Each structure stands twice: as structure tokens, then as C-alpha cells.
Amino acid sequence: MDSPGYNCFVDRDKMDAAIQDLGPKELSCTELQELKQLARQGYWARSYALRGKVYQRLIRDIPCRTVTPDASVYSDIVGKIVGKHSTSSLPLPEFVDNTQVPSYCLNARGEGAVRKILLCIANQFPDVSFCPALPAVVALLLHYSIDEAECFEKACRILACNDPGRKLIDQSFLAFESSCMTFGDLVNKYCQAAHKLMVAVSEDVLQVYADWQRWLFGELPLSHFARVFDVFLVEGYKVLYRVALAILKFFHKVRAGQPLTSDSVKQDIREFVKDIAKTVSPEKLLEKAFAIRLFSRKEIQLLQMANEKALKQKGITVKQKSVSLSKRQFVHLAVHAENFRSEIVSVKEMRDIWSWVPERFALCQPLLLFSSLQHGYSLTRFYFQCEGHEPTLLLIKTTQKEVCGAYLSTDWSERQKFGGKLGFFGTGECFVFRLQPEVQRYEWVVIRHPELTKPTSLVSSETTATPTALSHSVSSDPADRLSPFLATRHFNLPSKTESMFMAGGSDCLIIGGGGGQALYIDGDLNRGRTGHCDTFNNQPLCSENFLVAAIEAWGFQDPDIQ
């Protein structure tokens, strides 16, 4: 078969070797659901001409700002911007953050054209301040564009998308950084084995997860990246999270048991992704990605907003060259060995717990709020010490030296809304765990079994929702009035037993409900019991009936507030 009519920017031999041209030449589908299926199946992946047509159609249909630069703008400005510079020596815009331009199957002319297009985009989009994914996007689009001007117009339409519910690529450091935190949260919930490995070998696990976009926009070979991009154009940003999670799962499967070090793990993942074709086909990668039952798009959007808010409150909105990513305390430094004191857990055990908490709170350091040995065995005093803090961490040590506890997403003062009656509150970010005799964490049952529920539409005008970010007080920020991430009212649950997170009365506190309680502690903080509950689908966290040796409650303190 003759090579298809590649444009002048493509190296024919490389392209023929990377993606064989064997597929259909036309696409008549117009329904979104059918288009999603065709994209996932790779319907246009093996036809150079058809992929170009589909990209043109999908990008043309993106809703954009009224004034969006088009091909004619490029023709008008490219000569003035590039001047007499050699294309190979053209500087890259600052917003790409020194990202290398992937060549994929471009020839030298194509590589130079990417630089020209990026500079013209920078001229037309002064509001784009941080966008390291853009070089890969432009390079890919150039393979399937008639000329530079058409490629420029496609990239501009992606950047100019003005549909508030359709996020495409991050264009600021704040958006990029919160995406990294959101990815870390998703890894923590959906790739626990890989997360455990990353925590074990990394001084700062977020530094590893901050590379997630580079895995996709830079390290993936063209055969894989183009397939991801096919689906991304149809389904949006959530696809990127799915594929990155799948990459981490495959990496863990291949490298589990092999030596990894803190110095090498980032580079090891990059090398794995670069050579992924040796072990994982594009079809297997997408199959794994879509086997992951992620939260709804709107639920992920709420998590992203909570992470953005946490960063804003810490003043992290632009990249500072002298400060490490996120100013995040390394997991091994957030819990300082020299000043951490607990009667229940060791420094190492607290660091393990810290690796489980949402990324926006891993920015913080542990703050002891209540200790039964300091404040007495009083539930009233427990509430007094904990109120005003959100979230909190509950730790329990039994007289049999068993250790268990719970991460509690919501301020204990919420219990007062029930007029003295025992009522459950909290969100699906709550989880329970045991540390001794062996480590085990149990999250909300819906995370492991999403088939139990279907998301409902989110109501942005809720005013009674508890903020999920770092603020401990009511704010006028519109984001505060949004329902918090994993609020149970977002889900059609079969019964209330799947949403009994935490409850507190004058004579007891309860964590988890439905068919039993994950933890029950009496009003004197002396006796307790544990068993299976529907909310967390957990096994008993210690002896089913136990005597309390010590109880502690910990808050999350901003390291800048000492």
C-alpha cells in the first residue's frame, strides 16, 4: 500500500513505522455517544486522512470566545514575530516552562514550525501564563494539519474554549498545580498499591505526581498519545486522569519487587512511559483506563476547586523558581521527628497516615487538639477541643495495644444541627483504619463499589454545605457555597446506611453506621466497640469490644502558622 498523503512536516518513514494507515476514510457518525465509542475503539486511529478530518471537525465544534484567532491571523503575524530567526534557534514562550518539544514523527521543518506556532500563540494569548502541555498538543496537531496556519487555529480553539463545564488544558500555574494535587488524590483512592510504593520510595510523593501531565504530553509515543488525544477531544479532561492512573498501575505491575530509589523514581516512570510500546499497546492502555470507575466529572471538578482554594489560601498561584513545587512539606518532613509527640502512634505510623489524607491537607502539619492523657477522659472536653477544626484525625489505642482510628472530613460542631439528637454527618472523604496489629484502610464503600449509586446533578447554590478546603470559618467566597466534594446528596444511594460517616451525642460518638458501627466510643471515653458497617464495608478495626487506653484527636495546621 502506498504511503498516504502526509503533509510537508511529517517524516514519512517514521510515520509509516509508528502508525500504519489501514483504516476507513470517512466518518458519518453525528451522535455523541456513538462518537465516544468509535473514539475508544480507535475507529479513525489507523487512517491518517480520516484522523485529520475528525480533528478538524471536533475542534471546530468547540465553543470558543467571540474573538478567537484563526488561520488568517497567523498569516498576518508570523513574519513579524519570527523575523529572520532560524526556526531551530527560536526561543520557546515562557509559559511552556522549559518543556521540551516532542518531535514524534515530525521532520526538521515540522519541529521548527511548532516553535513558530507556539510563539504566535503566546502573542495572541497573553493571559496564558503556564501551559507545559501545549508543545505536545501543537506537535501532534501539526501531523494532521494542512499547514502551520491551520494547526495554529486548532490550538487556539482548544485554548479559547469558553464552556465552563468543559475543561481542556491547564493554562495557569494554579490550575496546573491543583490538577497535580487532584491526581494525587485519585491515585490515593484508585491506585493504593502504587501509591504505597511511591510513598515508600519518595521523599515528596507530590513531586512524582506533578509529572503526570508530562507522562501524557511528552513521554508517550505518538501511537499512544494520538489515541489518548482522540478520546480526549470527545470526552474531555477526565480522560487524562484515567490514562495517567492506568500508566501508574502498569508501572507498578512491571516494577513491583524491583529496586527503586527516591532519586530515580521520577526518571524511572518517564523511561517506562517512553518505552511503553514494548509492554502495553494503546488498546490495553485505554482498556485499563476505562476500567477505572472514577468519580463523576462534576465531583472531580469540586475536588479540583477545593485544591485550588487551598493553594490560594497559601498564596501559591504562580510558580516561584526559588521554591519547590507547592511549597509542600515532604511527607517525611511534615511530621517532624524532633517535635512530634504522641502516646499512640510513632513518627513512622503518623507519616503513613499522612500519606492517606487528601493532598490539600497533606500541605499541613499535625496539630494535637485533644489527648485523653492531657485533657482527661471526657467526651465533652473532646468536642470542645476539636470544634472549629476541619478535618480531624481520631486515634485510639486499646488496653490490648491495638491501634485504630478515623479521618473525619467535617467539623464536630455539625452535630449541634440535630437539636441534641444523634445524627450523622460528614462526607465520602472520611475513612477508617487500623495500624496494629496490621495496617488496613477502609474508605467509603461507594469509592470501591460505584455501582451502588448514580451521581445526581450538583446544586451550586447550596448554602449549608461545609467547606472542604483549609478555611475554618464561613467565607463569602462563592466556592464555599458549593456542595463539598463527595457530599452524599450528590448520589442516589439505596439507603442511608451507606452515608453514616460520623455522629456525636452527649453519651457517645460513632464512626460509620448501617448494620453495625466501625467505631463506637462511650461518653466516658473508656469503652468502645467495633464491627462491620455498611458505610465503610470494613472488618472490625480491633477487638470487637475493647477498653480505651488512650484517645487523641489531631488537626491540620498550616506550616506558615506557627
Coordinates of C-alpha atoms in Angstrom, one line a residue:
M1 CA 0.0 0.0 0.0
D2 CA 1.3 3.5 -0.9
S3 CA 2.0 5.9 1.9
P4 CA -0.9 8.3 2.5
G5 CA -0.6 12.0 1.5
Y6 CA 1.3 13.2 4.6
N7 CA 1.9 16.9 4.9
C8 CA 5.3 18.5 4.5
F9 CA 6.1 18.4 8.2
V10 CA 6.0 14.7 8.6
D11 CA 8.9 12.2 8.3
R12 CA 7.2 9.6 6.1
D13 CA 9.4 6.6 7.3
K14 CA 8.8 7.4 10.9
M15 CA 5.1 7.9 10.4
D16 CA 4.7 4.6 8.5
A17 CA 6.5 2.8 11.3
A18 CA 4.6 4.5 14.1
I19 CA 1.0 4.2 12.8
Q20 CA 0.0 2.0 9.8
D21 CA -2.6 3.6 7.5
L22 CA -5.1 0.8 7.1
G23 CA -8.4 2.2 8.4
P24 CA -11.6 3.8 6.9
K25 CA -11.5 7.1 5.1
E26 CA -14.9 8.5 6.1
L27 CA -17.0 9.1 9.3
S28 CA -20.7 9.7 9.1
C29 CA -21.5 9.5 12.8
T30 CA -23.0 12.6 14.4
E31 CA -24.3 11.3 17.8
L32 CA -22.0 11.9 20.8
Q33 CA -22.5 8.5 22.4
E34 CA -21.6 6.7 19.1
L35 CA -18.6 9.1 18.6
K36 CA -17.4 8.2 22.1
Q37 CA -17.5 4.5 21.3
L38 CA -15.7 5.0 18.0
A39 CA -13.0 7.1 19.6
R40 CA -12.4 4.5 22.3
Q41 CA -12.3 1.7 19.7
G42 CA -9.8 3.6 17.6
Y43 CA -12.1 3.9 14.5
W44 CA -10.1 6.7 12.9
A45 CA -6.8 5.8 14.5
R46 CA -5.4 3.9 11.5
S47 CA -6.3 6.4 8.9
Y48 CA -4.1 9.4 8.6
A49 CA -6.6 11.3 6.4
L50 CA -9.6 10.5 8.5
R51 CA -7.9 11.4 11.8
G52 CA -7.1 14.8 10.3
K53 CA -10.8 15.3 9.2
V54 CA -12.1 14.2 12.6
Y55 CA -9.7 16.5 14.5
Q56 CA -10.8 19.4 12.2
R57 CA -14.5 18.6 12.9
L58 CA -14.2 18.1 16.7
I59 CA -12.1 21.2 17.3
R60 CA -14.3 23.3 15.0
D61 CA -17.3 22.4 17.3
I62 CA -15.5 23.6 20.5
P63 CA -17.5 26.6 21.9
C64 CA -15.0 29.5 21.9
R65 CA -14.6 33.1 22.9
T66 CA -16.2 35.5 20.4
V67 CA -12.8 36.7 19.2
T68 CA -10.6 33.6 18.7
P69 CA -7.5 33.9 16.5
D70 CA -7.9 31.9 13.2
A71 CA -5.6 30.9 10.4
S72 CA -5.7 34.4 8.8
V73 CA -4.3 35.9 12.0
Y74 CA -1.4 33.5 11.9
S75 CA -0.6 34.5 8.3
D76 CA -0.7 38.2 9.3
I77 CA 1.6 37.9 12.4
V78 CA 4.0 35.1 11.8
G79 CA 6.5 37.1 9.8
K80 CA 6.7 39.9 12.3
I81 CA 7.1 37.6 15.3
V82 CA 9.6 35.2 13.8
G83 CA 11.5 37.7 11.7
K84 CA 14.8 36.5 10.2
H85 CA 15.5 34.0 13.0
S86 CA 16.3 30.4 12.1
T87 CA 13.4 28.3 13.2
S88 CA 15.7 25.9 15.1
S89 CA 17.0 28.7 17.2
L90 CA 13.7 30.3 18.0
P91 CA 13.1 30.6 21.8
L92 CA 10.1 28.9 23.4
P93 CA 7.5 31.0 25.2
E94 CA 7.9 31.3 28.9
F95 CA 4.6 29.6 29.6
V96 CA 5.9 26.2 28.4
D97 CA 8.2 26.2 31.5
N98 CA 11.3 24.8 29.6
T99 CA 9.3 21.8 28.4
Q100 CA 11.0 20.0 25.6
V101 CA 9.0 20.0 22.3
P102 CA 8.4 16.3 21.4
S103 CA 9.1 15.7 17.8
Y104 CA 7.1 12.5 17.4
C105 CA 7.2 11.9 13.6
L106 CA 7.9 15.4 12.6
N107 CA 10.9 16.3 10.3
A108 CA 13.2 19.2 11.0
R109 CA 10.8 21.6 9.2
G110 CA 8.0 20.4 11.4
E111 CA 10.0 20.9 14.6
G112 CA 10.7 24.4 13.6
A113 CA 7.1 25.0 12.7
V114 CA 6.0 24.0 16.2
R115 CA 8.2 26.7 17.7
K116 CA 6.8 29.3 15.3
I117 CA 3.2 28.4 16.2
L118 CA 3.9 28.5 19.9
L119 CA 5.4 32.0 19.7
C120 CA 2.4 33.2 17.7
I121 CA 0.0 31.7 20.3
A122 CA 2.0 33.5 23.1
N123 CA 1.4 36.7 21.2
Q124 CA -2.3 36.2 20.9
F125 CA -2.9 34.7 24.4
P126 CA -1.1 37.0 27.0
D127 CA -3.4 35.5 29.7
V128 CA -1.9 32.0 29.3
S129 CA 0.8 32.0 32.0
F130 CA 1.7 28.3 32.4
C131 CA 0.9 25.6 29.9
P132 CA 3.6 22.9 29.6
A133 CA 1.2 20.6 27.8
L134 CA 0.9 22.9 24.8
P135 CA 4.1 21.9 22.9
A136 CA 2.9 18.3 22.7
V137 CA -0.6 19.4 21.6
V138 CA 0.8 21.6 18.8
A139 CA 3.2 19.0 17.7
L140 CA 0.5 16.3 17.4
L141 CA -1.9 18.6 15.6
L142 CA 0.8 19.6 13.1
H143 CA 1.0 16.0 12.0
Y144 CA -2.7 16.2 10.9
S145 CA -2.9 19.8 9.6
I146 CA -2.6 21.1 6.1
D147 CA -0.3 23.9 7.1
E148 CA 1.0 25.9 10.1
A149 CA -1.9 28.3 10.0
E150 CA -4.5 25.5 10.3
C151 CA -2.5 24.0 13.2
F152 CA -2.4 27.4 14.9
E153 CA -6.2 27.8 14.6
K154 CA -6.8 24.4 16.1
A155 CA -4.6 25.1 19.1
C156 CA -6.2 28.5 19.6
R157 CA -9.7 27.0 19.7
I158 CA -8.6 24.5 22.3
L159 CA -7.2 27.3 24.4
A160 CA -10.2 29.6 23.8
C161 CA -12.8 27.1 24.9
N162 CA -15.4 29.0 27.0
D163 CA -17.7 26.2 28.0
P164 CA -17.5 26.4 31.9
G165 CA -18.2 22.7 32.1
R166 CA -15.6 21.6 29.6
K167 CA -12.0 21.9 30.8
L168 CA -9.4 21.1 28.2
I169 CA -5.8 22.0 29.1
D170 CA -4.4 23.9 32.1
Q171 CA -3.3 27.5 31.3
S172 CA -2.1 28.8 34.7
F173 CA 0.2 27.5 37.4
L174 CA -2.7 27.5 39.9
A175 CA -4.8 25.2 37.6
F176 CA -1.8 23.0 36.8
E177 CA -0.8 22.6 40.5
S178 CA -4.3 21.9 41.6
S179 CA -4.6 19.3 38.9
C180 CA -1.4 17.6 40.2
M181 CA -3.0 17.6 43.7
T182 CA -6.2 16.2 42.3
F183 CA -4.3 13.5 40.5
G184 CA -2.5 12.6 43.8
D185 CA -5.9 12.3 45.5
L186 CA -7.2 10.0 42.7
V187 CA -4.0 7.8 43.0
N188 CA -4.6 7.6 46.7
K189 CA -8.1 6.3 46.2
Y190 CA -7.8 4.2 43.0
C191 CA -4.1 3.0 42.9
Q192 CA -3.4 2.2 46.5
A193 CA -0.7 -0.3 45.8
A194 CA 1.1 2.1 43.5
H195 CA 0.6 4.9 46.0
K196 CA 2.1 2.9 48.8
L197 CA 5.2 2.2 46.7
M198 CA 5.5 5.9 45.7
V199 CA 5.3 6.9 49.4
A200 CA 7.9 4.3 50.4
V201 CA 10.5 5.5 47.8
S202 CA 9.8 9.2 47.5
E203 CA 10.6 12.0 49.9
D204 CA 7.8 14.0 48.4
V205 CA 5.2 11.9 46.6
L206 CA 3.6 15.0 45.0
Q207 CA 6.8 15.7 43.2
V208 CA 6.3 12.4 41.5
Y209 CA 2.6 13.0 40.7
A210 CA 3.4 16.5 39.5
D211 CA 5.0 14.7 36.5
W212 CA 1.7 13.2 35.5
Q213 CA 1.0 15.5 32.6
R214 CA 4.5 15.1 31.3
W215 CA 3.8 11.3 31.0
L216 CA 1.0 12.1 28.6
F217 CA 2.2 15.3 26.9
G218 CA 5.7 14.5 26.1
E219 CA 6.8 10.9 27.1
L220 CA 4.1 8.8 25.5
P221 CA 5.0 7.8 21.9
L222 CA 2.8 9.1 19.1
S223 CA 1.0 5.8 18.6
H224 CA -0.3 6.0 22.2
F225 CA -0.6 9.8 22.6
A226 CA -2.7 10.2 19.5
R227 CA -5.2 7.5 20.7
V228 CA -5.5 9.3 24.1
F229 CA -6.0 12.6 22.3
D230 CA -8.7 11.1 20.1
V231 CA -10.7 10.3 23.1
F232 CA -9.8 13.5 25.0
L233 CA -11.3 15.6 22.2
V234 CA -14.6 13.8 22.6
E235 CA -14.7 13.2 26.3
G236 CA -12.6 15.9 27.9
Y237 CA -10.1 16.3 30.7
K238 CA -11.2 13.4 32.8
V239 CA -9.7 11.0 30.2
L240 CA -6.3 12.4 31.0
Y241 CA -6.7 11.4 34.7
R242 CA -7.8 7.9 33.6
V243 CA -4.9 7.3 31.4
A244 CA -2.3 8.6 33.9
L245 CA -3.8 6.3 36.6
A246 CA -3.6 3.4 34.1
I247 CA 0.1 4.2 33.4
L248 CA 0.8 4.2 37.1
K249 CA -0.9 0.9 37.5
F250 CA 1.1 -0.7 34.7
F251 CA 4.3 0.8 36.1
H252 CA 3.6 -0.7 39.5
K253 CA 2.8 -4.1 37.9
V254 CA 6.1 -4.1 35.9
R255 CA 8.3 -2.6 38.6
A256 CA 6.9 -4.1 41.8
G257 CA 9.7 -6.0 43.6
Q258 CA 12.4 -4.2 41.7
P259 CA 14.6 -1.7 43.5
L260 CA 13.5 1.9 43.3
T261 CA 15.1 4.9 44.9
S262 CA 13.9 8.4 45.7
D263 CA 16.4 9.9 43.2
S264 CA 15.4 7.7 40.3
V265 CA 11.6 7.0 40.6
K266 CA 10.6 10.1 38.6
Q267 CA 13.0 9.2 35.8
D268 CA 12.1 5.5 36.0
I269 CA 8.4 6.3 35.3
R270 CA 9.4 8.7 32.5
E271 CA 11.5 5.9 30.9
F272 CA 8.7 3.4 31.3
V273 CA 6.2 5.7 29.6
K274 CA 8.7 6.5 26.8
D275 CA 9.1 2.7 26.2
I276 CA 5.5 1.7 27.0
A277 CA 5.0 0.3 23.5
K278 CA 7.3 -2.6 24.5
T279 CA 4.9 -3.8 27.1
V280 CA 1.5 -2.1 26.7
S281 CA -0.4 -1.4 23.5
P282 CA -2.6 1.7 23.0
E283 CA -5.6 -0.6 23.2
K284 CA -4.5 -2.1 26.5
L285 CA -3.7 1.3 28.0
L286 CA -7.2 2.7 27.1
E287 CA -8.9 -0.6 28.3
K288 CA -7.2 -0.2 31.7
A289 CA -8.0 3.5 31.8
F290 CA -11.7 2.9 31.3
A291 CA -11.9 0.0 33.7
I292 CA -11.2 2.5 36.5
R293 CA -14.6 3.6 37.9
L294 CA -13.8 7.3 38.6
F295 CA -15.9 9.9 40.3
S296 CA -18.2 11.9 38.1
R297 CA -16.8 14.8 36.1
K298 CA -18.6 17.3 38.4
E299 CA -17.4 15.6 41.5
I300 CA -13.8 15.8 40.3
Q301 CA -14.4 19.5 39.5
L302 CA -15.4 20.0 43.1
L303 CA -12.2 18.3 44.3
Q304 CA -10.2 20.5 41.9
M305 CA -11.9 23.6 43.2
A306 CA -11.1 22.6 46.8
N307 CA -7.5 22.1 45.9
E308 CA -7.3 25.4 44.1
K309 CA -8.8 27.1 47.1
A310 CA -6.2 25.5 49.4
L311 CA -3.4 26.8 47.2
K312 CA -4.9 30.3 47.0
Q313 CA -5.1 30.5 50.8
K314 CA -1.4 29.6 50.9
G315 CA -0.6 32.2 48.3
I316 CA 0.5 29.7 45.8
T317 CA -0.8 31.0 42.5
V318 CA 2.4 31.4 40.4
K319 CA 5.5 29.4 40.0
Q320 CA 8.4 30.7 42.0
K321 CA 11.8 29.5 40.8
S322 CA 13.3 29.6 44.3
V323 CA 10.6 27.5 45.9
S324 CA 10.0 23.8 45.4
L325 CA 6.7 22.7 43.9
S326 CA 3.7 23.7 46.0
K327 CA 5.9 24.6 48.9
R328 CA 4.6 21.3 50.0
Q329 CA 6.2 19.8 53.1
F330 CA 7.8 16.4 52.2
V331 CA 5.7 13.6 53.7
H332 CA 8.8 12.7 55.7
L333 CA 9.2 16.3 56.9
A334 CA 5.5 17.2 57.5
V335 CA 5.7 15.0 60.7
H336 CA 8.9 16.3 62.3
A337 CA 10.6 13.6 64.4
E338 CA 12.1 16.1 66.8
N339 CA 8.8 17.8 67.9
F340 CA 6.1 15.1 67.2
R341 CA 4.8 13.6 70.4
S342 CA 2.0 11.0 70.5
E343 CA 1.1 8.4 73.1
I344 CA -0.5 6.3 70.4
V345 CA 1.5 6.3 67.1
S346 CA 5.1 6.6 66.2
V347 CA 6.5 9.2 63.7
K348 CA 6.6 6.5 61.0
E349 CA 3.0 5.5 61.6
M350 CA 1.8 9.1 61.5
R351 CA 3.7 9.6 58.3
D352 CA 1.9 6.6 56.9
I353 CA -1.5 8.1 57.9
W354 CA -0.4 11.4 56.4
S355 CA 0.1 9.8 53.1
W356 CA -3.6 8.8 53.0
V357 CA -5.1 12.2 53.6
P358 CA -6.3 14.4 50.7
E359 CA -3.4 16.3 49.1
R360 CA -4.8 19.8 50.1
F361 CA -4.4 18.7 53.8
A362 CA -1.0 17.0 53.3
L363 CA 0.2 20.6 52.8
C364 CA -0.3 20.9 56.6
Q365 CA 1.4 19.6 59.7
P366 CA -0.3 17.6 62.5
L367 CA -1.6 19.6 65.5
L368 CA -2.5 17.8 68.7
L369 CA -6.1 19.0 69.6
F370 CA -7.0 16.5 72.3
S371 CA -5.3 13.9 74.3
S372 CA -7.1 11.8 77.0
L373 CA -3.9 11.7 79.0
Q374 CA -3.7 15.6 79.0
H375 CA -7.3 16.6 78.9
G376 CA -9.0 13.7 80.7
Y377 CA -11.4 11.0 79.6
S378 CA -14.3 13.4 78.8
L379 CA -16.3 13.4 75.6
T380 CA -17.5 17.0 76.3
R381 CA -13.9 18.1 76.5
F382 CA -13.1 16.2 73.3
Y383 CA -15.8 18.2 71.5
F384 CA -14.6 21.4 73.0
Q385 CA -11.0 20.9 71.8
C386 CA -12.0 19.7 68.3
E387 CA -14.7 22.2 67.4
G388 CA -13.5 24.8 64.8
H389 CA -11.1 22.3 63.2
E390 CA -11.8 20.6 59.9
P391 CA -10.8 17.9 59.1
T392 CA -9.6 16.0 62.2
L393 CA -7.9 12.7 62.8
L394 CA -9.0 10.4 65.5
L395 CA -6.6 7.9 67.1
I396 CA -7.4 5.2 69.6
K397 CA -5.2 2.8 71.5
T398 CA -6.8 -0.1 73.3
T399 CA -5.6 -1.8 76.5
Q400 CA -4.6 -4.7 74.3
K401 CA -2.1 -2.3 72.5
E402 CA -4.3 -2.3 69.3
V403 CA -4.3 1.0 67.4
C404 CA -7.0 2.2 65.1
G405 CA -8.7 5.4 64.1
A406 CA -10.5 7.5 61.5
Y407 CA -10.0 10.5 59.2
L408 CA -13.1 12.7 59.7
S409 CA -13.8 15.3 57.0
T410 CA -16.2 17.6 58.9
D411 CA -16.1 19.8 62.0
W412 CA -17.6 18.1 65.1
S413 CA -19.7 21.3 65.6
E414 CA -22.0 20.0 62.9
R415 CA -23.5 17.6 65.5
Q416 CA -25.3 20.6 67.0
K417 CA -27.6 20.9 64.0
F418 CA -29.6 17.9 65.1
G419 CA -31.0 19.6 68.3
G420 CA -29.5 17.2 70.8
K421 CA -30.4 14.1 68.9
L422 CA -27.9 11.7 67.4
G423 CA -27.5 12.5 63.7
F424 CA -24.9 11.5 61.1
F425 CA -22.9 14.0 59.0
G426 CA -19.6 14.1 57.1
T427 CA -18.6 13.4 53.5
G428 CA -17.3 10.5 51.5
E429 CA -13.7 11.6 52.2
C430 CA -14.0 10.0 55.7
F431 CA -12.2 6.7 56.1
V432 CA -11.3 4.4 59.0
F433 CA -8.2 2.4 59.6
R434 CA -6.2 0.1 61.9
L435 CA -2.4 0.2 62.4
Q436 CA -1.9 -2.5 64.9
P437 CA -1.7 -5.5 64.7
E438 CA -1.6 -4.9 60.9
V439 CA -2.2 -1.9 58.6
Q440 CA -5.5 -1.7 56.8
R441 CA -7.6 1.3 55.5
Y442 CA -11.3 1.3 54.7
E443 CA -12.7 4.0 52.5
W444 CA -16.3 5.0 51.7
V445 CA -18.0 1.9 50.2
V446 CA -19.1 3.9 47.2
I447 CA -15.5 4.5 46.1
R448 CA -14.9 0.8 45.8
H449 CA -18.4 0.0 44.6
P450 CA -19.6 2.9 42.4
E451 CA -22.3 0.6 41.1
L452 CA -24.2 1.2 44.3
T453 CA -25.1 4.7 43.2
K454 CA -25.5 7.1 40.3
P455 CA -24.4 10.7 40.7
T456 CA -27.1 13.3 40.8
S457 CA -26.8 16.8 39.4
L458 CA -24.8 19.2 41.7
V459 CA -26.5 22.2 43.1
S460 CA -24.2 25.2 43.2
S461 CA -26.4 27.3 45.3
E462 CA -26.3 25.2 48.4
T463 CA -25.6 27.4 51.4
T464 CA -25.5 24.8 54.1
A465 CA -22.5 22.9 52.8
T466 CA -19.4 22.6 54.8
P467 CA -16.4 24.0 53.0
T468 CA -13.8 21.3 52.2
A469 CA -10.8 23.4 51.9
L470 CA -8.5 24.8 54.6
S471 CA -10.7 27.5 55.9
H472 CA -12.1 27.1 59.4
S473 CA -14.6 29.9 59.1
V474 CA -17.6 30.8 56.9
S475 CA -16.5 32.8 53.8
S476 CA -18.3 34.8 51.2
D477 CA -16.3 33.0 48.5
P478 CA -18.8 31.5 46.0
A479 CA -16.8 28.3 46.1
D480 CA -17.7 27.9 49.8
R481 CA -21.4 27.7 48.8
L482 CA -20.9 24.8 46.6
S483 CA -21.7 21.4 47.9
P484 CA -18.5 19.8 49.2
F485 CA -16.6 17.1 47.4
L486 CA -18.3 13.7 47.9
A487 CA -21.3 15.1 49.8
T488 CA -23.9 12.3 50.0
R489 CA -26.6 14.4 48.4
H490 CA -24.8 14.2 45.1
F491 CA -25.5 10.4 45.0
N492 CA -28.6 8.3 44.6
L493 CA -27.9 5.8 47.4
P494 CA -30.0 2.7 48.0
S495 CA -30.3 3.6 51.7
K496 CA -28.9 6.0 54.4
T497 CA -26.7 3.2 55.8
E498 CA -24.1 3.9 53.1
S499 CA -23.7 7.5 54.3
M500 CA -23.4 7.3 58.1
F501 CA -20.0 8.8 58.4
M502 CA -19.8 10.4 61.8
A503 CA -22.2 11.2 64.7
G504 CA -21.7 12.7 68.1
G505 CA -24.0 13.0 71.2
S506 CA -23.5 13.6 74.9
D507 CA -23.2 10.0 75.7
C508 CA -21.2 8.6 72.7
L509 CA -19.5 9.2 69.4
I510 CA -20.0 6.9 66.4
I511 CA -17.9 6.5 63.2
G512 CA -19.6 4.5 60.4
G513 CA -23.1 3.0 60.5
G514 CA -25.5 0.7 58.9
G515 CA -25.5 -3.0 60.1
G516 CA -23.1 -2.1 62.9
Q517 CA -20.6 0.6 63.7
A518 CA -17.0 0.9 62.6
L519 CA -16.3 2.6 65.9
Y520 CA -18.4 3.4 69.0
I521 CA -16.9 5.2 72.0
D522 CA -18.9 5.8 75.2
G523 CA -19.3 9.2 76.8
D524 CA -16.6 8.5 79.4
L525 CA -14.1 7.6 76.6
N526 CA -13.5 4.3 78.5
R527 CA -15.2 1.6 76.5
G528 CA -15.8 1.0 72.8
R529 CA -16.8 -1.5 70.2
T530 CA -16.1 -2.1 66.5
G531 CA -17.6 -4.1 63.8
H532 CA -18.6 -4.2 60.2
C533 CA -20.6 -1.3 58.9
D534 CA -22.3 -0.5 55.6
T535 CA -20.7 2.9 55.2
F536 CA -17.1 1.6 55.0
N537 CA -17.7 -2.1 54.4
N538 CA -15.0 -2.7 57.0
Q539 CA -13.8 -5.6 59.1
P540 CA -13.5 -4.9 62.9
L541 CA -10.7 -2.4 63.5
C542 CA -9.6 -4.1 66.7
S543 CA -11.1 -6.4 69.3
E544 CA -14.9 -6.1 68.9
N545 CA -15.4 -4.9 72.5
F546 CA -12.4 -3.0 73.9
L547 CA -11.2 -0.8 76.7
V548 CA -9.6 2.5 75.8
A549 CA -6.0 3.1 76.9
A550 CA -5.7 6.5 75.1
I551 CA -7.5 8.7 72.6
E552 CA -6.1 11.6 70.6
A553 CA -7.6 14.0 68.1
W554 CA -5.3 15.8 65.6
G555 CA -5.9 18.8 63.5
F556 CA -4.2 20.0 60.3
Q557 CA -2.0 23.2 60.8
D558 CA -0.7 25.4 58.0
P559 CA 3.1 25.2 58.4
D560 CA 3.2 29.0 57.8
I561 CA 1.1 29.5 61.0
Q562 CA 3.3 28.5 63.9

